[in-house]
Short mmCIF file of N, CA and C in Angstrom, two decimals:
data_model
loop_
_atom_site.label_atom_id
_atom_site.label_comp_id
_atom_site.label_asym_id
_atom_site.label_seq_id
_atom_site.Cartn_x
_atom_site.Cartn_y
_atom_site.Cartn_z
N UNK A 28 142.30 76.62 101.64
CA UNK A 28 142.78 76.00 102.84
C UNK A 28 143.62 77.05 103.59
N UNK A 29 144.62 76.67 104.33
CA UNK A 29 145.36 77.65 105.10
C UNK A 29 146.78 77.76 104.60
N UNK A 30 147.44 78.86 104.95
CA UNK A 30 148.81 79.08 104.52
C UNK A 30 149.79 78.18 105.24
N UNK A 31 150.84 77.85 104.56
CA UNK A 31 151.88 76.99 105.11
C UNK A 31 152.84 77.84 105.93
N UNK A 32 153.25 77.33 107.07
CA UNK A 32 154.28 77.99 107.86
C UNK A 32 155.35 76.96 108.17
N UNK A 33 156.59 77.38 108.31
CA UNK A 33 157.63 76.41 108.63
C UNK A 33 157.34 75.72 109.95
N UNK A 34 157.71 74.47 110.03
CA UNK A 34 157.54 73.71 111.28
C UNK A 34 158.53 74.24 112.31
N UNK A 35 158.04 74.54 113.52
CA UNK A 35 158.94 74.93 114.59
C UNK A 35 159.71 73.69 115.04
N UNK A 36 160.80 73.86 115.79
CA UNK A 36 161.63 72.71 116.17
C UNK A 36 160.86 71.60 116.90
N UNK A 37 159.95 71.95 117.79
CA UNK A 37 159.20 70.92 118.53
C UNK A 37 158.27 70.14 117.60
N UNK A 38 157.63 70.85 116.66
CA UNK A 38 156.74 70.18 115.70
C UNK A 38 157.55 69.28 114.78
N UNK A 39 158.68 69.77 114.29
CA UNK A 39 159.54 68.97 113.42
C UNK A 39 160.01 67.71 114.14
N UNK A 40 160.37 67.85 115.40
CA UNK A 40 160.80 66.70 116.20
C UNK A 40 159.66 65.69 116.35
N UNK A 41 158.45 66.17 116.55
CA UNK A 41 157.29 65.28 116.67
C UNK A 41 157.07 64.50 115.37
N UNK A 42 157.20 65.16 114.22
CA UNK A 42 157.07 64.46 112.94
C UNK A 42 158.10 63.34 112.83
N UNK A 43 159.34 63.63 113.24
CA UNK A 43 160.42 62.64 113.12
C UNK A 43 160.22 61.45 114.05
N UNK A 44 159.55 61.66 115.17
CA UNK A 44 159.35 60.59 116.15
C UNK A 44 158.05 59.81 115.92
N UNK A 45 157.18 60.31 115.06
CA UNK A 45 155.86 59.69 114.85
C UNK A 45 155.97 58.36 114.13
N UNK A 46 154.94 57.55 114.34
CA UNK A 46 154.78 56.28 113.64
C UNK A 46 153.67 56.48 112.61
N UNK A 47 153.95 56.11 111.38
CA UNK A 47 153.00 56.26 110.28
C UNK A 47 152.54 54.87 109.87
N UNK A 48 151.21 54.67 109.78
CA UNK A 48 150.64 53.35 109.45
C UNK A 48 149.62 53.49 108.34
N UNK A 49 149.61 52.51 107.45
CA UNK A 49 148.58 52.42 106.41
C UNK A 49 148.66 51.04 105.78
N UNK A 50 147.53 50.42 105.56
CA UNK A 50 147.48 49.15 104.84
C UNK A 50 148.31 48.04 105.44
N UNK A 51 148.40 47.98 106.75
CA UNK A 51 149.18 46.93 107.41
C UNK A 51 150.66 47.22 107.48
N UNK A 52 151.07 48.39 107.06
CA UNK A 52 152.47 48.79 107.05
C UNK A 52 152.68 49.82 108.15
N UNK A 53 153.79 49.74 108.85
CA UNK A 53 154.16 50.73 109.86
C UNK A 53 155.58 51.20 109.58
N UNK A 54 155.79 52.51 109.68
CA UNK A 54 157.11 53.05 109.36
C UNK A 54 157.36 54.34 110.14
N UNK A 55 158.61 54.54 110.50
CA UNK A 55 159.07 55.80 111.10
C UNK A 55 160.07 56.43 110.12
N UNK A 56 160.16 57.75 110.11
CA UNK A 56 161.14 58.41 109.25
C UNK A 56 162.54 57.87 109.49
N UNK A 57 163.27 57.62 108.40
CA UNK A 57 164.63 57.11 108.48
C UNK A 57 164.72 55.61 108.63
N UNK A 58 163.58 54.93 108.70
CA UNK A 58 163.56 53.48 108.91
C UNK A 58 162.91 52.77 107.74
N UNK A 59 163.19 51.48 107.64
CA UNK A 59 162.52 50.63 106.67
C UNK A 59 161.12 50.31 107.18
N UNK A 60 160.14 50.21 106.28
CA UNK A 60 158.79 49.82 106.71
C UNK A 60 158.78 48.40 107.26
N UNK A 61 157.87 48.14 108.20
CA UNK A 61 157.67 46.79 108.72
C UNK A 61 156.21 46.42 108.53
N UNK A 62 155.94 45.11 108.48
CA UNK A 62 154.57 44.64 108.30
C UNK A 62 154.34 44.22 106.87
N UNK A 63 153.12 43.78 106.64
CA UNK A 63 152.80 43.38 105.27
C UNK A 63 152.72 44.63 104.41
N UNK A 64 153.16 44.51 103.20
CA UNK A 64 153.26 45.68 102.36
C UNK A 64 152.09 45.86 101.41
N UNK A 65 151.08 45.02 101.51
CA UNK A 65 149.81 45.23 100.81
C UNK A 65 149.93 45.68 99.37
N UNK A 66 149.12 46.67 99.04
CA UNK A 66 148.96 47.08 97.66
C UNK A 66 150.19 47.70 97.04
N UNK A 67 151.19 48.12 97.79
CA UNK A 67 152.37 48.70 97.16
C UNK A 67 153.57 47.77 97.15
N UNK A 68 153.38 46.50 97.53
CA UNK A 68 154.48 45.53 97.48
C UNK A 68 155.04 45.45 96.06
N UNK A 69 156.33 45.63 95.92
CA UNK A 69 157.00 45.56 94.63
C UNK A 69 156.76 46.75 93.72
N UNK A 70 156.01 47.73 94.20
CA UNK A 70 155.70 48.91 93.38
C UNK A 70 156.97 49.73 93.18
N UNK A 71 157.17 50.18 91.98
CA UNK A 71 158.26 51.10 91.69
C UNK A 71 157.71 52.51 91.81
N UNK A 72 158.50 53.41 92.26
CA UNK A 72 158.04 54.78 92.40
C UNK A 72 157.71 55.11 93.84
N UNK A 73 157.10 56.25 94.03
CA UNK A 73 156.88 56.79 95.35
C UNK A 73 155.53 56.41 95.94
N UNK A 74 155.51 56.28 97.25
CA UNK A 74 154.27 56.22 98.04
C UNK A 74 154.41 57.36 99.05
N UNK A 75 153.46 58.29 98.99
CA UNK A 75 153.51 59.48 99.82
C UNK A 75 152.43 59.41 100.89
N UNK A 76 152.83 59.60 102.15
CA UNK A 76 151.89 59.67 103.26
C UNK A 76 151.55 61.16 103.43
N UNK A 77 150.27 61.48 103.24
CA UNK A 77 149.85 62.88 103.29
C UNK A 77 148.54 62.99 104.07
N UNK A 78 148.41 64.09 104.80
CA UNK A 78 147.22 64.36 105.60
C UNK A 78 146.64 65.71 105.19
N UNK A 79 145.42 65.95 105.63
CA UNK A 79 144.80 67.27 105.47
C UNK A 79 144.41 67.82 106.84
N UNK A 80 144.78 67.14 107.89
CA UNK A 80 144.42 67.53 109.26
C UNK A 80 145.40 68.57 109.83
N UNK A 81 144.88 69.39 110.71
CA UNK A 81 145.70 70.29 111.52
C UNK A 81 146.78 71.02 110.72
N UNK A 82 146.37 71.82 109.72
CA UNK A 82 147.35 72.50 108.87
C UNK A 82 148.32 73.36 109.66
N UNK A 83 149.55 73.38 109.20
CA UNK A 83 150.57 74.19 109.85
C UNK A 83 150.91 73.73 111.25
N UNK A 84 150.51 72.50 111.60
CA UNK A 84 150.79 71.98 112.93
C UNK A 84 149.89 72.58 114.00
N UNK A 85 148.82 73.25 113.60
CA UNK A 85 147.88 73.86 114.56
C UNK A 85 146.64 73.00 114.69
N UNK A 86 146.31 72.63 115.90
CA UNK A 86 145.15 71.76 116.18
C UNK A 86 143.86 72.40 115.69
N UNK A 87 143.07 71.61 114.96
CA UNK A 87 141.75 72.02 114.47
C UNK A 87 140.70 71.10 115.06
N UNK A 88 139.44 71.53 115.08
CA UNK A 88 138.36 70.67 115.59
C UNK A 88 138.23 69.39 114.74
N UNK A 89 137.79 68.32 115.38
CA UNK A 89 137.66 67.03 114.69
C UNK A 89 136.78 67.13 113.45
N UNK A 90 135.65 67.84 113.54
CA UNK A 90 134.76 67.98 112.39
C UNK A 90 135.44 68.66 111.21
N UNK A 91 136.23 69.69 111.49
CA UNK A 91 136.97 70.39 110.44
C UNK A 91 137.97 69.44 109.79
N UNK A 92 138.70 68.69 110.62
CA UNK A 92 139.67 67.73 110.08
C UNK A 92 138.98 66.67 109.22
N UNK A 93 137.82 66.18 109.64
CA UNK A 93 137.10 65.18 108.82
C UNK A 93 136.70 65.77 107.47
N UNK A 94 136.24 67.00 107.46
CA UNK A 94 135.87 67.64 106.18
C UNK A 94 137.09 67.79 105.27
N UNK A 95 138.21 68.18 105.83
CA UNK A 95 139.42 68.34 105.01
C UNK A 95 139.91 66.98 104.49
N UNK A 96 139.79 65.95 105.32
CA UNK A 96 140.18 64.61 104.85
C UNK A 96 139.25 64.14 103.73
N UNK A 97 137.97 64.50 103.78
CA UNK A 97 137.04 64.16 102.69
C UNK A 97 137.46 64.87 101.40
N UNK A 98 137.91 66.11 101.53
CA UNK A 98 138.41 66.82 100.34
C UNK A 98 139.69 66.19 99.81
N UNK A 99 140.56 65.79 100.73
CA UNK A 99 141.78 65.09 100.30
C UNK A 99 141.43 63.79 99.59
N UNK A 100 140.43 63.08 100.08
CA UNK A 100 140.00 61.83 99.44
C UNK A 100 139.59 62.09 97.99
N UNK A 101 138.96 63.23 97.72
CA UNK A 101 138.61 63.58 96.34
C UNK A 101 139.86 63.75 95.49
N UNK A 102 140.92 64.32 96.06
CA UNK A 102 142.16 64.55 95.32
C UNK A 102 142.90 63.26 94.99
N UNK A 103 142.72 62.24 95.80
CA UNK A 103 143.45 60.99 95.56
C UNK A 103 142.58 59.91 94.91
N UNK A 104 141.31 60.22 94.65
CA UNK A 104 140.46 59.22 93.99
C UNK A 104 141.04 58.92 92.61
N UNK A 105 140.97 57.69 92.22
CA UNK A 105 141.53 57.26 90.94
C UNK A 105 143.01 56.93 91.00
N UNK A 106 143.64 57.14 92.14
CA UNK A 106 145.05 56.81 92.35
C UNK A 106 145.09 55.75 93.46
N UNK A 107 145.92 54.72 93.32
CA UNK A 107 146.00 53.74 94.41
C UNK A 107 146.35 54.43 95.73
N UNK A 108 145.52 54.21 96.75
CA UNK A 108 145.75 54.82 98.05
C UNK A 108 145.12 53.96 99.14
N UNK A 109 145.54 54.26 100.36
CA UNK A 109 145.08 53.49 101.50
C UNK A 109 144.97 54.43 102.70
N UNK A 110 143.87 54.39 103.46
CA UNK A 110 143.78 55.24 104.64
C UNK A 110 144.73 54.75 105.73
N UNK A 111 145.14 55.68 106.56
CA UNK A 111 146.04 55.33 107.66
C UNK A 111 146.04 56.40 108.71
N UNK A 112 147.10 56.41 109.52
CA UNK A 112 147.24 57.42 110.56
C UNK A 112 148.70 57.63 110.91
N UNK A 113 148.97 58.82 111.39
CA UNK A 113 150.26 59.14 112.00
C UNK A 113 150.01 59.29 113.48
N UNK A 114 150.89 58.77 114.32
CA UNK A 114 150.65 58.85 115.76
C UNK A 114 151.95 59.03 116.54
N UNK A 115 151.80 59.66 117.69
CA UNK A 115 152.89 59.85 118.63
C UNK A 115 152.25 59.95 120.01
N UNK A 116 152.49 58.96 120.87
CA UNK A 116 151.86 58.94 122.18
C UNK A 116 150.35 58.88 122.05
N UNK A 117 149.65 59.77 122.74
CA UNK A 117 148.18 59.78 122.72
C UNK A 117 147.63 60.50 121.49
N UNK A 118 148.47 61.21 120.75
CA UNK A 118 148.03 61.97 119.58
C UNK A 118 147.99 61.05 118.36
N UNK A 119 146.98 61.24 117.50
CA UNK A 119 146.96 60.58 116.19
C UNK A 119 146.22 61.47 115.21
N UNK A 120 146.53 61.27 113.93
CA UNK A 120 145.97 62.08 112.87
C UNK A 120 145.77 61.21 111.65
N UNK A 121 144.62 61.36 111.01
CA UNK A 121 144.32 60.60 109.80
C UNK A 121 145.23 61.04 108.65
N UNK A 122 145.51 60.10 107.75
CA UNK A 122 146.30 60.38 106.55
C UNK A 122 145.95 59.36 105.48
N UNK A 123 146.49 59.55 104.32
CA UNK A 123 146.43 58.56 103.24
C UNK A 123 147.85 58.26 102.80
N UNK A 124 148.10 56.99 102.49
CA UNK A 124 149.31 56.60 101.77
C UNK A 124 148.89 56.52 100.31
N UNK A 125 149.54 57.28 99.46
CA UNK A 125 149.11 57.44 98.07
C UNK A 125 150.26 57.12 97.13
N UNK A 126 149.97 56.32 96.11
CA UNK A 126 150.99 55.96 95.11
C UNK A 126 151.02 57.02 94.02
N UNK A 127 151.68 58.13 94.35
CA UNK A 127 151.96 59.12 93.32
C UNK A 127 153.31 59.75 93.59
N UNK A 128 153.89 60.41 92.58
CA UNK A 128 155.23 60.97 92.73
C UNK A 128 155.31 62.00 93.85
N UNK A 129 156.47 62.10 94.46
CA UNK A 129 156.69 63.05 95.53
C UNK A 129 156.31 64.46 95.08
N UNK A 130 156.63 64.84 93.87
CA UNK A 130 156.30 66.19 93.40
C UNK A 130 154.80 66.46 93.50
N UNK A 131 153.98 65.49 93.12
CA UNK A 131 152.53 65.67 93.23
C UNK A 131 152.12 65.67 94.71
N UNK A 132 152.75 64.83 95.52
CA UNK A 132 152.47 64.81 96.95
C UNK A 132 152.75 66.15 97.60
N UNK A 133 153.82 66.80 97.19
CA UNK A 133 154.16 68.13 97.71
C UNK A 133 153.07 69.14 97.37
N UNK A 134 152.61 69.11 96.12
CA UNK A 134 151.57 70.05 95.68
C UNK A 134 150.29 69.84 96.50
N UNK A 135 149.88 68.60 96.65
CA UNK A 135 148.66 68.29 97.39
C UNK A 135 148.83 68.69 98.86
N UNK A 136 149.96 68.36 99.46
CA UNK A 136 150.18 68.69 100.86
C UNK A 136 150.18 70.21 101.08
N UNK A 137 150.78 70.94 100.17
CA UNK A 137 150.78 72.41 100.29
C UNK A 137 149.36 72.95 100.17
N UNK A 138 148.59 72.38 99.27
CA UNK A 138 147.20 72.82 99.10
C UNK A 138 146.42 72.70 100.41
N UNK A 139 146.76 71.68 101.21
CA UNK A 139 146.08 71.45 102.47
C UNK A 139 146.85 72.01 103.67
N UNK A 140 147.86 72.85 103.41
CA UNK A 140 148.56 73.55 104.47
C UNK A 140 149.46 72.70 105.34
N UNK A 141 149.94 71.58 104.80
CA UNK A 141 150.76 70.67 105.60
C UNK A 141 152.22 71.12 105.62
N UNK A 142 152.91 70.78 106.71
CA UNK A 142 154.32 71.11 106.87
C UNK A 142 155.25 70.10 106.20
N UNK A 143 154.79 68.85 106.09
CA UNK A 143 155.68 67.78 105.62
C UNK A 143 154.88 66.61 105.09
N UNK A 144 155.56 65.76 104.35
CA UNK A 144 155.02 64.46 103.94
C UNK A 144 156.09 63.42 104.23
N UNK A 145 155.68 62.17 104.30
CA UNK A 145 156.61 61.05 104.43
C UNK A 145 156.57 60.31 103.11
N UNK A 146 157.72 59.96 102.57
CA UNK A 146 157.75 59.28 101.28
C UNK A 146 158.53 57.97 101.40
N UNK A 147 157.96 56.93 100.79
CA UNK A 147 158.64 55.65 100.59
C UNK A 147 159.00 55.58 99.12
N UNK A 148 160.25 55.25 98.86
CA UNK A 148 160.71 55.22 97.47
C UNK A 148 161.53 53.97 97.24
N UNK A 149 161.01 53.11 96.38
CA UNK A 149 161.75 51.93 95.92
C UNK A 149 162.40 51.14 97.05
N UNK A 150 161.64 50.87 98.09
CA UNK A 150 162.07 50.02 99.19
C UNK A 150 163.25 50.58 99.99
N UNK A 151 163.48 51.89 99.93
CA UNK A 151 164.49 52.54 100.77
C UNK A 151 163.86 52.95 102.09
N UNK A 152 164.67 53.44 103.02
CA UNK A 152 164.15 53.96 104.28
C UNK A 152 163.21 55.12 104.01
N UNK A 153 162.19 55.26 104.84
CA UNK A 153 161.22 56.34 104.71
C UNK A 153 161.91 57.69 104.91
N UNK A 154 161.52 58.66 104.09
CA UNK A 154 162.12 59.99 104.16
C UNK A 154 161.05 61.01 104.52
N UNK A 155 161.30 61.79 105.54
CA UNK A 155 160.42 62.89 105.93
C UNK A 155 160.85 64.10 105.11
N UNK A 156 159.92 64.69 104.38
CA UNK A 156 160.22 65.81 103.51
C UNK A 156 159.44 67.04 103.99
N UNK A 157 160.17 68.04 104.50
CA UNK A 157 159.52 69.28 104.94
C UNK A 157 159.29 70.16 103.71
N UNK A 158 158.18 70.86 103.70
CA UNK A 158 157.76 71.60 102.52
C UNK A 158 158.09 73.07 102.55
N UNK A 159 158.36 73.63 103.71
CA UNK A 159 158.62 75.08 103.80
C UNK A 159 160.09 75.37 103.62
#
């Protein structure tokens, strides 16, 4: 995949302002999730929102992003997960909400060149975790 680079201030700000959705749940960093909580209701442990699109915050062609998301799907098979999206204004990007520990989420996100993941932990406010 591609190398990780630190998020520049504008990209980091966009991550913080984005809305993340999966399985009927909507959440922004620093906030409690709203909506039905589906498959992770009452789950102990982490739920990590991770993408394989647009590594390093650099726009890639849609076909490339679809291929990377298919590879990410292989990495999360066998683990409870749900497709979703992150969005801000007219921009949106596919992601998965995955029930695995943050440490594993970091490894997977780095493999796909991502700058950050969003983590839900034990019904606390969502935390945006930068990887660089």
